[in-house]
């Protein structure tokens, strides 16, 4: 049988979920500390797609024929009547979220955090399980082509979550990033953020820039090697939204001004055969103890992870190193999105 790396299936179990890649038949088990038991859904099945998948158009009938997701009454959120359906059918790009929706999602994420920490299990759907027996799958899609998730959403009859589409966007990462900034700094208006590293190919920084534009009096600094500068479409968008931005080659100066230093790695695969450009870019901007010395006491270092050598390991012990807390916040944000897309507010 011809191999097809397009789809992987992930079935949630009680203490873990198993992701089986169809082509290799390898299983990867992830222990999530019973977190999925606490989600307001019953044993959901996720359909994940591989980043190195086939061109879009194959197996699309599988997506088209999936069942529609239904919302049920669960809990009253401020500003959202009980039982109101989540206004987004899919999570594709950061521009989908306005400030009001972001705040509401973060409240749900905090609820998920409390469930994770303080409860043996969520009772959100107690006596309502029959109502959601007919819910369908969510497709969590990572693809090497920019725009692939949007094309999938146009075909599928079920929610699509974009888990990264090449150099395009990574909206769920941006959601957890903004959530982390609010938790760490205590505000989102009036902040100064330095985006560092590969800004041309880094989908996380693109999505983050879009979300930061929803807040007032934000200034963004772009610090990158010349070969991977932030693209003009983001700069034009920020200017149109009245967001101040500045390009700089001086990481130390930017770090001394910022509330958040958001570091990203330089990825070799983004340069193709131009290894000379990769070598020119890598290692130019490194967050180390010298950068920490000029940072303000309340400021934090963030990173979407995994890292290479762009943040030295001695930074980990500093309380301003927020990237591990940032990664943990990803659990709560994604729990919240599953709740909202499958059940509603």
CSV table of N, CA, C and O in Angstrom, one decimal, residues 220-307:
chain,number,residue,atom,x,y,z
A,220,UNK,N,6.8,47.7,19.7
A,220,UNK,CA,7.5,46.4,19.4
A,220,UNK,C,8.8,46.8,18.8
A,220,UNK,O,8.9,47.6,17.9
A,221,UNK,N,9.9,46.1,19.3
A,221,UNK,CA,11.2,46.2,18.7
A,221,UNK,C,11.5,45.0,18.0
A,221,UNK,O,11.3,43.9,18.4
A,222,UNK,N,12.0,45.1,16.7
A,222,UNK,CA,12.5,44.0,15.9
A,222,UNK,C,14.0,43.9,15.9
A,222,UNK,O,14.7,44.8,15.5
A,223,UNK,N,14.5,42.8,16.5
A,223,UNK,CA,16.0,42.6,16.6
A,223,UNK,C,16.3,41.4,15.9
A,223,UNK,O,16.0,40.3,16.3
A,224,UNK,N,17.0,41.5,14.7
A,224,UNK,CA,17.3,40.3,13.9
A,224,UNK,C,18.4,40.5,13.0
A,224,UNK,O,18.7,41.7,12.6
A,225,UNK,N,19.1,39.5,12.6
A,225,UNK,CA,20.1,39.6,11.5
A,225,UNK,C,19.4,40.1,10.2
A,225,UNK,O,18.2,39.9,10.0
A,226,UNK,N,20.2,40.8,9.4
A,226,UNK,CA,19.6,41.4,8.2
A,226,UNK,C,18.9,40.4,7.3
A,226,UNK,O,17.9,40.7,6.6
A,227,UNK,N,19.4,39.2,7.2
A,227,UNK,CA,18.9,38.2,6.3
A,227,UNK,C,17.5,37.6,6.7
A,227,UNK,O,16.8,37.0,6.0
A,228,UNK,N,17.1,37.9,8.0
A,228,UNK,CA,15.8,37.4,8.5
A,228,UNK,C,15.0,38.5,9.2
A,228,UNK,O,14.4,38.3,10.2
A,229,UNK,N,15.0,39.7,8.6
A,229,UNK,CA,14.2,40.8,9.2
A,229,UNK,C,12.7,40.5,9.1
A,229,UNK,O,12.3,39.7,8.2
A,230,UNK,N,12.0,41.2,9.9
A,230,UNK,CA,10.5,41.1,9.9
A,230,UNK,C,10.0,41.5,8.5
A,230,UNK,O,10.5,42.6,8.0
A,231,UNK,N,9.1,40.8,8.0
A,231,UNK,CA,8.5,41.1,6.6
A,231,UNK,C,7.7,42.4,6.6
A,231,UNK,O,7.1,42.7,7.7
A,232,UNK,N,7.6,43.0,5.5
A,232,UNK,CA,6.9,44.3,5.4
A,232,UNK,C,5.4,44.2,5.7
A,232,UNK,O,4.8,45.1,6.1
A,233,UNK,N,4.8,43.0,5.4
A,233,UNK,CA,3.3,42.9,5.7
A,233,UNK,C,3.0,43.1,7.1
A,233,UNK,O,2.0,43.8,7.4
A,234,UNK,N,3.8,42.6,8.0
A,234,UNK,CA,3.6,42.8,9.5
A,234,UNK,C,3.8,44.3,9.8
A,234,UNK,O,3.0,44.9,10.6
A,235,UNK,N,4.9,44.9,9.3
A,235,UNK,CA,5.2,46.3,9.6
A,235,UNK,C,4.0,47.2,9.1
A,235,UNK,O,3.6,48.1,9.9
A,236,UNK,N,3.5,46.9,7.9
A,236,UNK,CA,2.4,47.7,7.4
A,236,UNK,C,1.2,47.6,8.2
A,236,UNK,O,0.4,48.5,8.5
A,237,UNK,N,0.9,46.3,8.7
A,237,UNK,CA,-0.3,46.1,9.5
A,237,UNK,C,-0.2,46.8,10.8
A,237,UNK,O,-1.1,47.5,11.3
A,238,UNK,N,1.0,46.8,11.5
A,238,UNK,CA,1.2,47.5,12.7
A,238,UNK,C,1.0,49.0,12.6
A,238,UNK,O,0.4,49.7,13.4
A,239,UNK,N,1.6,49.5,11.5
A,239,UNK,CA,1.5,50.9,11.2
A,239,UNK,C,0.0,51.3,11.0
A,239,UNK,O,-0.5,52.3,11.5
A,240,UNK,N,-0.7,50.5,10.3
A,240,UNK,CA,-2.1,50.8,10.0
A,240,UNK,C,-3.0,50.7,11.3
A,240,UNK,O,-3.9,51.5,11.4
A,241,UNK,N,-2.6,49.9,12.2
A,241,UNK,CA,-3.3,49.8,13.5
A,241,UNK,C,-2.8,50.8,14.5
A,241,UNK,O,-3.2,50.8,15.7
A,242,UNK,N,-1.8,51.6,14.2
A,242,UNK,CA,-1.3,52.6,15.1
A,242,UNK,C,-0.3,52.1,16.1
A,242,UNK,O,-0.1,52.7,17.2
A,243,UNK,N,0.3,51.0,15.9
A,243,UNK,CA,1.3,50.4,16.8
A,243,UNK,C,2.7,50.8,16.4
A,243,UNK,O,3.1,50.7,15.3
A,244,UNK,N,3.4,51.4,17.4
A,244,UNK,CA,4.7,51.9,17.2
A,244,UNK,C,5.7,50.7,17.1
A,244,UNK,O,5.6,49.8,17.9
A,245,UNK,N,6.6,50.7,16.1
A,245,UNK,CA,7.6,49.6,16.0
A,245,UNK,C,8.9,50.2,15.6
A,245,UNK,O,8.9,51.3,15.0
A,246,UNK,N,9.9,49.5,15.9
A,246,UNK,CA,11.3,50.0,15.6
A,246,UNK,C,12.2,48.8,15.3
A,246,UNK,O,12.2,47.9,16.1
A,247,UNK,N,13.0,48.9,14.3
A,247,UNK,CA,14.1,47.9,14.1
A,247,UNK,C,15.4,48.4,14.7
A,247,UNK,O,15.7,49.5,14.7
A,248,UNK,N,16.0,47.4,15.3
A,248,UNK,CA,17.3,47.7,16.0
A,248,UNK,C,18.3,46.5,15.9
A,248,UNK,O,17.8,45.4,15.8
A,249,UNK,N,19.5,46.9,15.9
A,249,UNK,CA,20.6,45.9,15.8
A,249,UNK,C,21.2,45.7,17.2
A,249,UNK,O,22.2,44.9,17.3
A,250,UNK,N,20.7,46.4,18.2
A,250,UNK,CA,21.4,46.4,19.5
A,250,UNK,C,20.5,45.7,20.5
A,250,UNK,O,19.6,46.3,21.1
A,251,UNK,N,20.7,44.4,20.8
A,251,UNK,CA,19.9,43.6,21.7
A,251,UNK,C,20.0,44.2,23.1
A,251,UNK,O,19.0,44.2,23.8
A,252,UNK,N,21.2,44.6,23.5
A,252,UNK,CA,21.4,45.1,24.9
A,252,UNK,C,20.5,46.3,25.1
A,252,UNK,O,19.9,46.4,26.2
A,253,UNK,N,20.5,47.2,24.2
A,253,UNK,CA,19.7,48.5,24.4
A,253,UNK,C,18.3,48.1,24.4
A,253,UNK,O,17.5,48.7,25.3
A,254,UNK,N,17.8,47.3,23.5
A,254,UNK,CA,16.4,46.9,23.5
A,254,UNK,C,16.0,46.2,24.8
A,254,UNK,O,14.9,46.5,25.4
A,255,UNK,N,16.8,45.3,25.2
A,255,UNK,CA,16.5,44.5,26.4
A,255,UNK,C,16.4,45.4,27.6
A,255,UNK,O,15.6,45.1,28.5
A,256,UNK,N,17.1,46.5,27.7
A,256,UNK,CA,17.0,47.4,28.8
A,256,UNK,C,15.7,48.2,28.8
A,256,UNK,O,15.3,48.7,29.9
A,257,UNK,N,15.0,48.3,27.7
A,257,UNK,CA,13.8,49.1,27.6
A,257,UNK,C,12.6,48.2,27.7
A,257,UNK,O,11.5,48.8,28.0
A,258,UNK,N,12.7,46.9,27.5
A,258,UNK,CA,11.5,46.1,27.3
A,258,UNK,C,11.0,45.4,28.5
A,258,UNK,O,11.7,45.1,29.5
A,259,UNK,N,9.7,45.2,28.5
A,259,UNK,CA,9.0,44.3,29.5
A,259,UNK,C,9.2,42.9,29.2
A,259,UNK,O,9.2,42.0,30.0
A,260,UNK,N,9.3,42.6,27.8
A,260,UNK,CA,9.4,41.2,27.4
A,260,UNK,C,10.4,41.1,26.3
A,260,UNK,O,10.4,41.9,25.3
A,261,UNK,N,11.4,40.2,26.5
A,261,UNK,CA,12.3,39.9,25.4
A,261,UNK,C,11.9,38.5,24.9
A,261,UNK,O,12.0,37.5,25.6
A,262,UNK,N,11.4,38.5,23.7
A,262,UNK,CA,10.9,37.2,23.1
A,262,UNK,C,11.9,36.7,22.1
A,262,UNK,O,12.0,37.2,21.0
A,263,UNK,N,12.6,35.7,22.5
A,263,UNK,CA,13.7,35.2,21.7
A,263,UNK,C,13.2,34.0,20.9
A,263,UNK,O,12.3,33.2,21.3
A,264,UNK,N,13.7,33.9,19.7
A,264,UNK,CA,13.4,32.7,18.8
A,264,UNK,C,14.7,32.1,18.2
A,264,UNK,O,15.7,32.8,18.2
A,265,UNK,N,14.6,30.9,17.8
A,265,UNK,CA,15.8,30.3,17.3
A,265,UNK,C,15.9,30.5,15.8
A,265,UNK,O,14.9,30.7,15.1
A,266,UNK,N,17.1,30.4,15.3
A,266,UNK,CA,17.4,30.5,13.9
A,266,UNK,C,17.4,29.0,13.4
A,266,UNK,O,18.2,28.2,13.8
A,267,UNK,N,16.5,28.7,12.5
A,267,UNK,CA,16.3,27.3,12.1
A,267,UNK,C,17.0,27.1,10.7
A,267,UNK,O,16.7,27.7,9.7
A,268,UNK,N,17.9,26.1,10.7
A,268,UNK,CA,18.7,25.8,9.5
A,268,UNK,C,17.8,25.5,8.3
A,268,UNK,O,18.1,25.9,7.2
A,269,UNK,N,16.8,24.7,8.6
A,269,UNK,CA,15.9,24.2,7.5
A,269,UNK,C,15.3,25.3,6.7
A,269,UNK,O,14.8,25.2,5.6
A,270,UNK,N,15.2,26.5,7.3
A,270,UNK,CA,14.5,27.7,6.7
A,270,UNK,C,15.4,28.3,5.6
A,270,UNK,O,14.9,29.1,4.8
A,271,UNK,N,16.7,27.9,5.5
A,271,UNK,CA,17.6,28.5,4.6
A,271,UNK,C,17.9,27.7,3.4
A,271,UNK,O,18.7,28.1,2.5
A,272,UNK,N,17.3,26.5,3.3
A,272,UNK,CA,17.6,25.6,2.2
A,272,UNK,C,19.0,25.3,2.0
A,272,UNK,O,19.7,24.9,3.0
A,273,UNK,N,19.5,25.5,0.8
A,273,UNK,CA,21.0,25.2,0.5
A,273,UNK,C,21.9,26.4,0.9
A,273,UNK,O,23.1,26.3,0.8
A,274,UNK,N,21.3,27.5,1.3
A,274,UNK,CA,22.1,28.7,1.6
A,274,UNK,C,22.7,28.6,3.0
A,274,UNK,O,22.3,29.4,3.9
A,275,UNK,N,23.6,27.7,3.2
A,275,UNK,CA,24.2,27.5,4.6
A,275,UNK,C,25.0,28.7,5.0
A,275,UNK,O,25.1,29.0,6.2
A,276,UNK,N,25.5,29.4,4.0
A,276,UNK,CA,26.3,30.6,4.3
A,276,UNK,C,25.4,31.6,5.0
A,276,UNK,O,25.9,32.3,5.9
A,277,UNK,N,24.2,31.8,4.6
A,277,UNK,CA,23.3,32.7,5.2
A,277,UNK,C,22.9,32.3,6.6
A,277,UNK,O,22.7,33.1,7.5
A,278,UNK,N,22.7,31.0,6.8
A,278,UNK,CA,22.4,30.4,8.1
A,278,UNK,C,23.5,30.7,9.1
A,278,UNK,O,23.3,31.1,10.2
A,279,UNK,N,24.8,30.4,8.6
A,279,UNK,CA,25.9,30.7,9.5
A,279,UNK,C,26.1,32.2,9.8
A,279,UNK,O,26.6,32.5,10.9
A,280,UNK,N,25.7,33.0,8.9
A,280,UNK,CA,25.8,34.5,9.1
A,280,UNK,C,24.8,34.9,10.2
A,280,UNK,O,25.0,35.8,10.9
A,281,UNK,N,23.6,34.2,10.2
A,281,UNK,CA,22.5,34.6,11.1
A,281,UNK,C,22.6,34.0,12.5
A,281,UNK,O,22.4,34.7,13.5
A,282,UNK,N,23.0,32.8,12.6
A,282,UNK,CA,23.0,32.1,13.9
A,282,UNK,C,24.0,32.6,14.8
A,282,UNK,O,25.1,33.0,14.5
A,283,UNK,N,23.6,32.7,16.1
A,283,UNK,CA,24.6,33.1,17.1
A,283,UNK,C,24.8,34.6,17.2
A,283,UNK,O,25.6,35.1,18.1
A,284,UNK,N,24.1,35.4,16.4
A,284,UNK,CA,24.3,36.8,16.4
A,284,UNK,C,23.7,37.5,17.7
A,284,UNK,O,24.3,38.4,18.2
A,285,UNK,N,22.5,37.0,18.0
A,285,UNK,CA,21.8,37.5,19.2
A,285,UNK,C,21.5,36.4,20.2
A,285,UNK,O,20.7,35.6,19.9
A,286,UNK,N,22.2,36.5,21.3
A,286,UNK,CA,22.1,35.4,22.3
A,286,UNK,C,21.7,36.1,23.7
A,286,UNK,O,22.3,37.1,24.1
A,287,UNK,N,20.7,35.5,24.3
A,287,UNK,CA,20.3,36.0,25.6
A,287,UNK,C,21.1,35.2,26.7
A,287,UNK,O,21.0,34.0,26.8
A,288,UNK,N,21.9,36.0,27.4
A,288,UNK,CA,22.8,35.4,28.4
A,288,UNK,C,22.8,36.2,29.7
A,288,UNK,O,21.9,37.1,29.8
A,289,UNK,N,23.7,36.0,30.6
A,289,UNK,CA,23.7,36.7,31.8
A,289,UNK,C,24.0,38.2,31.6
A,289,UNK,O,23.5,39.1,32.4
A,290,UNK,N,24.7,38.6,30.6
A,290,UNK,CA,24.9,40.0,30.3
A,290,UNK,C,23.7,40.7,29.9
A,290,UNK,O,23.4,41.9,30.2
A,291,UNK,N,22.8,40.0,29.1
A,291,UNK,CA,21.5,40.6,28.8
A,291,UNK,C,20.6,40.7,30.0
A,291,UNK,O,20.0,41.8,30.2
A,292,UNK,N,20.7,39.7,30.9
A,292,UNK,CA,19.9,39.8,32.1
A,292,UNK,C,20.3,41.0,33.0
A,292,UNK,O,19.4,41.6,33.7
A,293,UNK,N,21.6,41.3,33.0
A,293,UNK,CA,22.0,42.4,33.8
A,293,UNK,C,21.4,43.8,33.4
A,293,UNK,O,21.3,44.6,34.3
A,294,UNK,N,21.1,43.9,32.1
A,294,UNK,CA,20.5,45.2,31.7
A,294,UNK,C,19.0,45.2,31.7
A,294,UNK,O,18.4,46.3,31.6
A,295,UNK,N,18.4,44.1,31.9
A,295,UNK,CA,16.9,44.0,31.9
A,295,UNK,C,16.4,44.5,33.2
A,295,UNK,O,17.0,44.5,34.3
A,296,UNK,N,15.2,45.1,33.1
A,296,UNK,CA,14.5,45.5,34.3
A,296,UNK,C,14.1,44.3,35.2
A,296,UNK,O,13.9,43.2,34.7
A,297,UNK,N,13.9,44.6,36.5
A,297,UNK,CA,13.6,43.5,37.4
A,297,UNK,C,12.3,42.8,37.1
A,297,UNK,O,12.1,41.6,37.4
A,298,UNK,N,11.3,43.6,36.6
A,298,UNK,CA,10.0,43.0,36.3
A,298,UNK,C,9.9,42.3,35.0
A,298,UNK,O,8.9,41.6,34.7
A,299,UNK,N,10.9,42.6,34.1
A,299,UNK,CA,10.9,42.1,32.7
A,299,UNK,C,11.1,40.5,32.7
A,299,UNK,O,11.5,39.9,33.7
A,300,UNK,N,10.7,39.9,31.6
A,300,UNK,CA,10.8,38.5,31.4
A,300,UNK,C,11.4,38.1,30.1
A,300,UNK,O,11.3,38.9,29.1
A,301,UNK,N,12.0,37.0,30.0
A,301,UNK,CA,12.5,36.4,28.8
A,301,UNK,C,11.5,35.2,28.4
A,301,UNK,O,11.2,34.4,29.2
A,302,UNK,N,11.1,35.3,27.2
A,302,UNK,CA,10.2,34.3,26.6
A,302,UNK,C,10.8,33.6,25.4
A,302,UNK,O,11.6,34.2,24.7
A,303,UNK,N,10.3,32.4,25.1
A,303,UNK,CA,10.8,31.7,24.0
A,303,UNK,C,9.7,30.6,23.6
A,303,UNK,O,9.2,29.9,24.5
A,304,UNK,N,9.4,30.4,22.4
A,304,UNK,CA,8.4,29.4,22.0
A,304,UNK,C,8.9,27.9,22.2
A,304,UNK,O,8.0,27.0,22.2
A,305,UNK,N,10.2,27.8,22.3
A,305,UNK,CA,10.8,26.5,22.5
A,305,UNK,C,10.5,25.5,21.3
A,305,UNK,O,9.4,25.6,20.7
A,306,UNK,N,11.4,24.6,21.0
A,306,UNK,CA,12.6,24.3,21.7
A,306,UNK,C,13.7,25.3,21.3
A,306,UNK,O,13.6,26.0,20.3
A,307,UNK,N,14.7,25.4,22.2
A,307,UNK,CA,15.8,26.3,21.9
A,307,UNK,C,17.0,25.5,21.4
A,307,UNK,O,17.2,24.3,21.7
